[in-house]
XYZ file of C-alpha atoms in Angstrom:
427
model
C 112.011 39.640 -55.538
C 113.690 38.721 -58.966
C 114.993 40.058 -62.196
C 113.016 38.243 -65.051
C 112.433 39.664 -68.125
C 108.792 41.089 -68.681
C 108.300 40.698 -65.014
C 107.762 43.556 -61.780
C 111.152 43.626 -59.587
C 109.472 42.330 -56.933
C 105.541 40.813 -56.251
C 103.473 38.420 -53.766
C 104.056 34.523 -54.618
C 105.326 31.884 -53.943
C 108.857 29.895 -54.351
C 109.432 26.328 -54.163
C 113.031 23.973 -53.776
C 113.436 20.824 -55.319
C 116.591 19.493 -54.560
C 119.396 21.924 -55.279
C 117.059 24.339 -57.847
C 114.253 26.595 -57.901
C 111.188 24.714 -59.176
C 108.568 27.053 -58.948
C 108.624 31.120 -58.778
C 105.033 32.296 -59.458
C 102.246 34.803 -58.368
C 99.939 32.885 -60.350
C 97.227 31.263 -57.744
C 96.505 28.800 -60.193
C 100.365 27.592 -60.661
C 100.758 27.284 -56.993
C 97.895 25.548 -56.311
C 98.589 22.860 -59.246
C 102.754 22.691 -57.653
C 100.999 22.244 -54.236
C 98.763 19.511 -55.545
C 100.889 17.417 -58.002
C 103.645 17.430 -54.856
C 101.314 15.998 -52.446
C 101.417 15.311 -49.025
C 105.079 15.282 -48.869
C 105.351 18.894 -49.400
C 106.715 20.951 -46.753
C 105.489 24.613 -46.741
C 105.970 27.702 -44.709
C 104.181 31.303 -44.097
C 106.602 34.260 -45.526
C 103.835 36.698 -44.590
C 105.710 39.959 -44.372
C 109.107 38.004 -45.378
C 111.133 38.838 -48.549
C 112.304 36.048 -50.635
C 115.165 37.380 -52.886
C 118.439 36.225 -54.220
C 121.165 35.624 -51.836
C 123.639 38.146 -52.223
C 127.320 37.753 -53.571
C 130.562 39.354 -51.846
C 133.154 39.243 -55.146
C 136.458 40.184 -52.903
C 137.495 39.014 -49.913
C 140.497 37.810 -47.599
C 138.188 35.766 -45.274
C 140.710 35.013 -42.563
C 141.509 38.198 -42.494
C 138.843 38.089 -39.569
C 141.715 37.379 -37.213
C 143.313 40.961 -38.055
C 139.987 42.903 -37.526
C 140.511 46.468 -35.753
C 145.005 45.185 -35.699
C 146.230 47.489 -38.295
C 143.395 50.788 -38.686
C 144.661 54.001 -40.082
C 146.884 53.608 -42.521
C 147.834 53.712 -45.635
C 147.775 50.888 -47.986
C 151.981 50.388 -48.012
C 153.020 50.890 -44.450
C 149.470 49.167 -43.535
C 150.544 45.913 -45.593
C 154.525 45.951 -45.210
C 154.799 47.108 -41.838
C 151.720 45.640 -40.096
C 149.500 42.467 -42.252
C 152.716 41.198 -43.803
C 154.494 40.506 -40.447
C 151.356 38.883 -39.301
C 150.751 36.776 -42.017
C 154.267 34.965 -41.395
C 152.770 33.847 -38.222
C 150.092 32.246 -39.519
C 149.425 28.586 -39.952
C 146.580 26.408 -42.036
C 144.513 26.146 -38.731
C 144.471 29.575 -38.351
C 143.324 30.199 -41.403
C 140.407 27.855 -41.219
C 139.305 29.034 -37.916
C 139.735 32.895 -39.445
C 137.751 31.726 -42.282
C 134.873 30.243 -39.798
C 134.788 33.144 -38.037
C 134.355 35.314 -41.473
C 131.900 32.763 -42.868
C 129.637 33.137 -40.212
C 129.623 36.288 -40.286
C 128.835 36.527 -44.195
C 125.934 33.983 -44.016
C 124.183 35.204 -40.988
C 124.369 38.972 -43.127
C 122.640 37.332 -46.062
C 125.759 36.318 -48.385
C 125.562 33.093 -49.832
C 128.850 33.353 -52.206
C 131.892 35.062 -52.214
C 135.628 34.909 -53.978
C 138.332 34.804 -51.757
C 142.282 35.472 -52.039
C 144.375 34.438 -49.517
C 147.321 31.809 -48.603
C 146.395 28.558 -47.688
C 143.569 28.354 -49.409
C 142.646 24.696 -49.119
C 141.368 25.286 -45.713
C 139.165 28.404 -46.851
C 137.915 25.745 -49.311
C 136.850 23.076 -45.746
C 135.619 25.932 -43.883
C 133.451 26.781 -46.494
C 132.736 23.302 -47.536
C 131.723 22.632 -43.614
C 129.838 25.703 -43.393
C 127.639 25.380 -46.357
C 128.708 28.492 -48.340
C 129.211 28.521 -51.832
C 132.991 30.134 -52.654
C 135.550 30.345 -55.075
C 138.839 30.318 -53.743
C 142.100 31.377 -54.816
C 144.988 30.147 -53.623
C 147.019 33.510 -53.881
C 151.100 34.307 -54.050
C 153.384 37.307 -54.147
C 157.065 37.263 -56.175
C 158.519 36.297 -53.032
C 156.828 33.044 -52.085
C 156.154 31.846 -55.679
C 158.225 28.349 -55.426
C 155.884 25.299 -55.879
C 153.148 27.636 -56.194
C 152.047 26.043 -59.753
C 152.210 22.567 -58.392
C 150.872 23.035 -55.270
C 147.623 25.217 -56.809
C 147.350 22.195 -59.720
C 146.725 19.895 -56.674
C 144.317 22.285 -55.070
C 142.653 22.598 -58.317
C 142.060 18.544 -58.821
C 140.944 18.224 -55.180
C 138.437 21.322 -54.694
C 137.472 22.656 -57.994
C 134.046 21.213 -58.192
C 133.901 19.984 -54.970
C 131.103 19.894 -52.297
C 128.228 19.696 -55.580
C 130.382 22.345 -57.680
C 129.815 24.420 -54.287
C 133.515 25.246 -54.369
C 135.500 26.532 -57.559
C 139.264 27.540 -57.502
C 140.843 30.523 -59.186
C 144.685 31.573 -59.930
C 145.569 34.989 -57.934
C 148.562 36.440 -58.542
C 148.272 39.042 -55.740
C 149.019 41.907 -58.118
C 151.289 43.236 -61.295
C 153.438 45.186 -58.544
C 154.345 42.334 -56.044
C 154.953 39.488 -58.886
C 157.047 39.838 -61.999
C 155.817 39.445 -65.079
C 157.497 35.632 -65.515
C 155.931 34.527 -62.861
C 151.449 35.728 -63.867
C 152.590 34.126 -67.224
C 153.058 30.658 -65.435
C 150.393 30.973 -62.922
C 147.991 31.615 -66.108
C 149.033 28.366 -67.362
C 146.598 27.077 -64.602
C 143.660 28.896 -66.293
C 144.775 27.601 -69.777
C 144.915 23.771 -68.549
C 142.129 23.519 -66.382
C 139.308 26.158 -67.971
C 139.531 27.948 -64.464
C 139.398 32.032 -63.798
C 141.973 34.547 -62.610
C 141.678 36.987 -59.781
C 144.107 39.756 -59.078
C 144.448 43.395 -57.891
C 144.697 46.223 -60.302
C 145.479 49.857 -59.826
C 144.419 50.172 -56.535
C 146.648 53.302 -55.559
C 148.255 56.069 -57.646
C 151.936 54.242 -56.226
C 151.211 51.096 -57.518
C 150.305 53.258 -60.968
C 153.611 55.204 -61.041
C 155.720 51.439 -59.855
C 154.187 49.734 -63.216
C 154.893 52.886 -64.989
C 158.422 52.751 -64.022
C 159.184 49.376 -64.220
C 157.151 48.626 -67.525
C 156.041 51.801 -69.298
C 152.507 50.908 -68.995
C 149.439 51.154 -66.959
C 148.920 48.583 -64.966
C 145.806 47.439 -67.232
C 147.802 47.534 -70.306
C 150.687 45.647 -68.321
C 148.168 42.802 -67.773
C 146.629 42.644 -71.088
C 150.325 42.423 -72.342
C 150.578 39.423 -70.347
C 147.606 37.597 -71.345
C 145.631 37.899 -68.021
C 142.621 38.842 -69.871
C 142.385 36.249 -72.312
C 141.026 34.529 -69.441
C 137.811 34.618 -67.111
C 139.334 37.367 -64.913
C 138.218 39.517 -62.137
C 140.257 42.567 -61.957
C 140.125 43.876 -57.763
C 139.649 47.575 -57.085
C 140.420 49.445 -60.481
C 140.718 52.729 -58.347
C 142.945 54.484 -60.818
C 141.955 54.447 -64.454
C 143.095 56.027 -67.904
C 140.289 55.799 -70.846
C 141.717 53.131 -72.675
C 141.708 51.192 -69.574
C 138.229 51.320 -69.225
C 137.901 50.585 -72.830
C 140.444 47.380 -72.889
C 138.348 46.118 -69.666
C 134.931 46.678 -71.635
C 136.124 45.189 -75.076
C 137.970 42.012 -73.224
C 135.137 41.208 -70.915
C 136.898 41.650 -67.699
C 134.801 42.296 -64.638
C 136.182 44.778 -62.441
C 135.301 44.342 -58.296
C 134.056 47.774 -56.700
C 135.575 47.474 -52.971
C 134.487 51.536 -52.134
C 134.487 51.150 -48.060
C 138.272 49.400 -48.564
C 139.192 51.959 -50.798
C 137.565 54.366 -48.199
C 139.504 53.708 -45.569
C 142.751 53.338 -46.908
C 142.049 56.459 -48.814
C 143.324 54.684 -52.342
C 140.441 56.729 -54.117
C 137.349 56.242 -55.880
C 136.929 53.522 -58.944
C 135.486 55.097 -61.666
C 132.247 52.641 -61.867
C 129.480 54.984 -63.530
C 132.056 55.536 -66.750
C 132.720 51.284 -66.277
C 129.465 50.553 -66.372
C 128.226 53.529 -69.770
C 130.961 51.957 -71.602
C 129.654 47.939 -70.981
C 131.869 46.735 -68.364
C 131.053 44.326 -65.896
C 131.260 45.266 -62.372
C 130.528 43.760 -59.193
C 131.013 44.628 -55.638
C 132.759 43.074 -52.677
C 134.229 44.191 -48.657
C 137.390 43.141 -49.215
C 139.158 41.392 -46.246
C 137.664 42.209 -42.697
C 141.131 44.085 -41.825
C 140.346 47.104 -44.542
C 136.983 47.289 -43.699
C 136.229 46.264 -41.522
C 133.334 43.949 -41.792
C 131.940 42.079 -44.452
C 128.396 43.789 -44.286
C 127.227 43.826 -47.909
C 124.129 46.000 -47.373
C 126.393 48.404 -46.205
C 128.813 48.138 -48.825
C 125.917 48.432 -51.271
C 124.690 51.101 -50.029
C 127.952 53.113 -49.638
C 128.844 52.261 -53.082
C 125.968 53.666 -54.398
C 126.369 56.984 -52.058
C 130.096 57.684 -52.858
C 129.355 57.448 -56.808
C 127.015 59.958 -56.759
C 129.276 62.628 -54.340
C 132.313 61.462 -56.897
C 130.081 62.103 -59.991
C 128.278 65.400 -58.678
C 125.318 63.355 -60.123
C 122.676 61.973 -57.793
C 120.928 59.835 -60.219
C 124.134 57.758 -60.331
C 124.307 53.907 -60.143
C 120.616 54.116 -58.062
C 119.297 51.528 -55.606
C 118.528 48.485 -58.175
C 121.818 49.065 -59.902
C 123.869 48.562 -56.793
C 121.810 45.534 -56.395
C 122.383 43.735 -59.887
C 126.210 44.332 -58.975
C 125.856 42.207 -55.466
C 123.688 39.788 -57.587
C 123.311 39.095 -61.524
C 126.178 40.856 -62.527
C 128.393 39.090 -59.315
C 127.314 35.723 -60.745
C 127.927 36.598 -64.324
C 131.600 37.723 -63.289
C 132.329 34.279 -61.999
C 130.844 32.781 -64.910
C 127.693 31.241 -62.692
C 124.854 33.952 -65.088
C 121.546 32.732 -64.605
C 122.153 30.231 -61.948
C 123.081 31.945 -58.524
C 121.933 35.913 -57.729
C 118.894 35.066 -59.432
C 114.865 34.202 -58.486
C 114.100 32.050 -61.290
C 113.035 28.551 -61.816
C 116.034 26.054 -62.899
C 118.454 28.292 -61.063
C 119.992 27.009 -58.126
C 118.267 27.543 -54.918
C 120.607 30.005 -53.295
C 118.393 32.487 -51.610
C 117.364 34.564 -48.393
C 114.717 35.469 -46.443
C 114.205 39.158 -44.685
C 111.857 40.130 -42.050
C 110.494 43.236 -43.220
C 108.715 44.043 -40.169
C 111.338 46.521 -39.039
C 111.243 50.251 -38.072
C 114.002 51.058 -40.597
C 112.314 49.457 -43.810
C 108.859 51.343 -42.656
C 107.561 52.648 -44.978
C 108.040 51.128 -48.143
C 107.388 53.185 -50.957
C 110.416 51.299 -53.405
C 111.309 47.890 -52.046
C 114.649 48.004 -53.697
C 115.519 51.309 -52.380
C 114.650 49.972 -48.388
C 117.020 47.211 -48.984
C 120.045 48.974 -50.910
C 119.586 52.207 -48.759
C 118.056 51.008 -45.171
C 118.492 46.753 -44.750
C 120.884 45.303 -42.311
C 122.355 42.010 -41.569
C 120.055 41.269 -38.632
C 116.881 41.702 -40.977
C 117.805 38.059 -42.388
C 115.967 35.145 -40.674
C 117.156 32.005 -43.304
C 119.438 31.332 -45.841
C 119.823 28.541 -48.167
C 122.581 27.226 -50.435
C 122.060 24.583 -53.148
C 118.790 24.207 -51.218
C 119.990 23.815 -47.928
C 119.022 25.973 -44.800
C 122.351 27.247 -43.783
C 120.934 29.758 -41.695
C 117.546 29.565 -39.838
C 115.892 31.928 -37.930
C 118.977 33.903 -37.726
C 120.832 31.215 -36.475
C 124.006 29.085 -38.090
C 122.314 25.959 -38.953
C 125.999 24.211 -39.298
C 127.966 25.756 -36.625
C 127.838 27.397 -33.682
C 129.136 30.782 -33.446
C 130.085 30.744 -29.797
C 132.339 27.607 -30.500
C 133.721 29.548 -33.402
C 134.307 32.734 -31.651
C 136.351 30.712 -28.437
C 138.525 28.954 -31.106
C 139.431 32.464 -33.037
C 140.190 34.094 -29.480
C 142.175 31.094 -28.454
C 143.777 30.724 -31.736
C 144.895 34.510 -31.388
C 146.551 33.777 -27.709
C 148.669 31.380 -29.597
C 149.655 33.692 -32.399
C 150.448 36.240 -29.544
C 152.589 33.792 -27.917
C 154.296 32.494 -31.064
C 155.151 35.967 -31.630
C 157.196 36.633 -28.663
């Protein structure tokens, strides 16, 4: 399955890795033959007889180590759930937890089929070695609130000349000023020096709930959109997180500056911030994307779930049922994913020259029988244990539904050891 121009969505052929690219993507028998030939003997091939070959999918919001707070802090709203319940954990936390929450996480994302995601979180440098280890491709941000922001520029400029590139360009770093209501205005204008001197993006919530809204309101006179266009955030690759609560000349300044909003809708679900607007994003030209968020406000990171929720809850918002339908949702976990982190035509597609960042399904499965629309079975009826491989950069990170650089059981024991000693640090 691919997006090519002048092409079907999806047809019988073949794919070929060289290296870390696509070389070949064809139905042509001729084409294949003449690959198959000119490669020789050395040419390793397998049977995807009843397999799907398609794109690896692209998770555009997370808190990875957030794994270590799945099922801690359910049922609540988005302030008393953050101030009175992930904030207090977070103090406890140390670098190695991080790295073994972002393991845990990892595994989880590439045994489901995701072969990139963006991640915000503290101590970010070891999100960057788990994911380096793992084989995953990421871009991390390091992130702060107003309260912790000493040595953050220095300390993110390091992180930027050490990972950003690293691992083959595997691993890219971001600025993430958590968002406009937790850091003052003083404080995004330094961070975005980062962007200006080293060409990289910025990530940051926006508008998530109707109090964060009324704060910026209060505080600035603004919306929160027009608060960070003030401040220059969108003169800059930037991925604005949620976008729950919208006026119309947000969604115009986000269309006109090229900032590409992240759809979280099970996050937003659950903590009952609301539903983003995406249909009226996307008829006015915005780019938007989709991601879990972390694994505490989700509470997985299941993106054929999220996909297919997201396309579910636009339609009962809209009243419309031919909103954002099955290959929509798709481009957003895909072409319009890698566009948003300025990666357009090399990861979330099927094409050759593009990097070989793909997955295989088994489509021998009860739930995708029939299949009438290919693209509707995977949006509205594909799971996480229908992938049997994933690569990254043309590596087999995953094969036959198995981490092919880690074992989970080793993973798991650390995370559950790892929370003992949080629970005893605590005391």
């Amino acid at each position: 399955m691919t997006e090519q121009p002048g092409r079907p969505k999806y047809y019988r052929g073949a794919v070929a890795i060289s290296g870390d690219r696509i070389a070949l993507v064809s139905d042509s028998p001729q084409r294949i033959e003449r690959y198959e030939r000119e490669r020789g003997e050395g040419l390793q091939v397998a049977d995807g007889a009843g397999r799907l070959v398609m794109p690896g999918l692209i998770n555009l919001h997370n808190h990875v180590s957030m794994t270590l707070m799945r099922g801690y802090a359910d049922d609540l709203p988005l302030m008393p759930w953050l101030t009175e319940k992930i904030w207090p954990f977070e103090a406890k936390l140390d670098g190695d937890d991080i790295y073994s929450g972002a393991e845990l996480g990892i595994a989880e994302m590439l045994l489901g089929g995701t072969t990139a995601f963006v991640d915000m979180y503290w101590y970010a440098d070891r999100v960057a070695e788990a994911a380096i280890r793992s084989g995953i491709r990421a871009v991390v941000s390091p992130a702060f609130v107003g309260t912790a922001f000493d040595g953050y520029v220095e300390r993110t400029q390091r992180m930027i000349e050490r990972y950003n590139g690293a691992a083959g360009d595997r691993i890219r770093v971001w600025v993430a000023p958590h968002a406009p209501y937790t850091c003052t205005p003083e404080q995004i204008r330094e961070s975005l020096k980062l962007c200006e001197r080293n060409g990289v993006g910025v990530n940051i919530h926006v508008a998530e709930t109707l109090s964060e809204v009324e704060t910026i309101r209060e505080r600035y006179g603004k919306t929160p959109v027009e608060h960070l266009r003030d401040l220059g955030v969108f003169d800059y690759r930037a991925l604005a997180v949620h976008c729950v609560h919208l006026t119309e000349t947000d969604m115009e300044i986000l269309s006109r500056q090229g900032v590409s909003v992240v759809y979280n809708p099970q996050s937003n679900m659950k903590l009952a911030s609301g539903i983003a607007p995406v249909a009226r994003l996307l008829e006015r030209g915005a780019n938007v994307g989709i991601g879990t968020d972390g694994p505490s406000s989700n509470n997985d990171l299941d993106m054929w779930d999220e996909m297919r929720t997201g396309s579910f809850l636009q339609k009962v918002a809209t009243g419309d049922p031919c909103v954002l339908p099955a290959y929509e949702v798709l481009r957003m976990a895909t072409t319009r994913a890698a566009d948003a982190i300025g990666m357009k035509g090399e990861i979330g597609v099927l094409a050759e020259g593009a990097r070989a960042d793909l997955i295989v399904l088994n489509l021998d499965k009860p739930h995708l029988t029939p299949c009438h629309d290919l693209v509707a079975n995977l949006v509205y009826c594909a799971k996480p244990s229908d992938v049997e491989t994933v690569m990254v950069d043309g590596r087999i990170v995953v094969r036959q539904g198995a981490l092919a650089n880690g074992d989970f059981g080793a993973i798991r024991r650390e995370v559950e050891r790892r929370l003992g000693v949080l629970q005893r640090r605590g005391e």
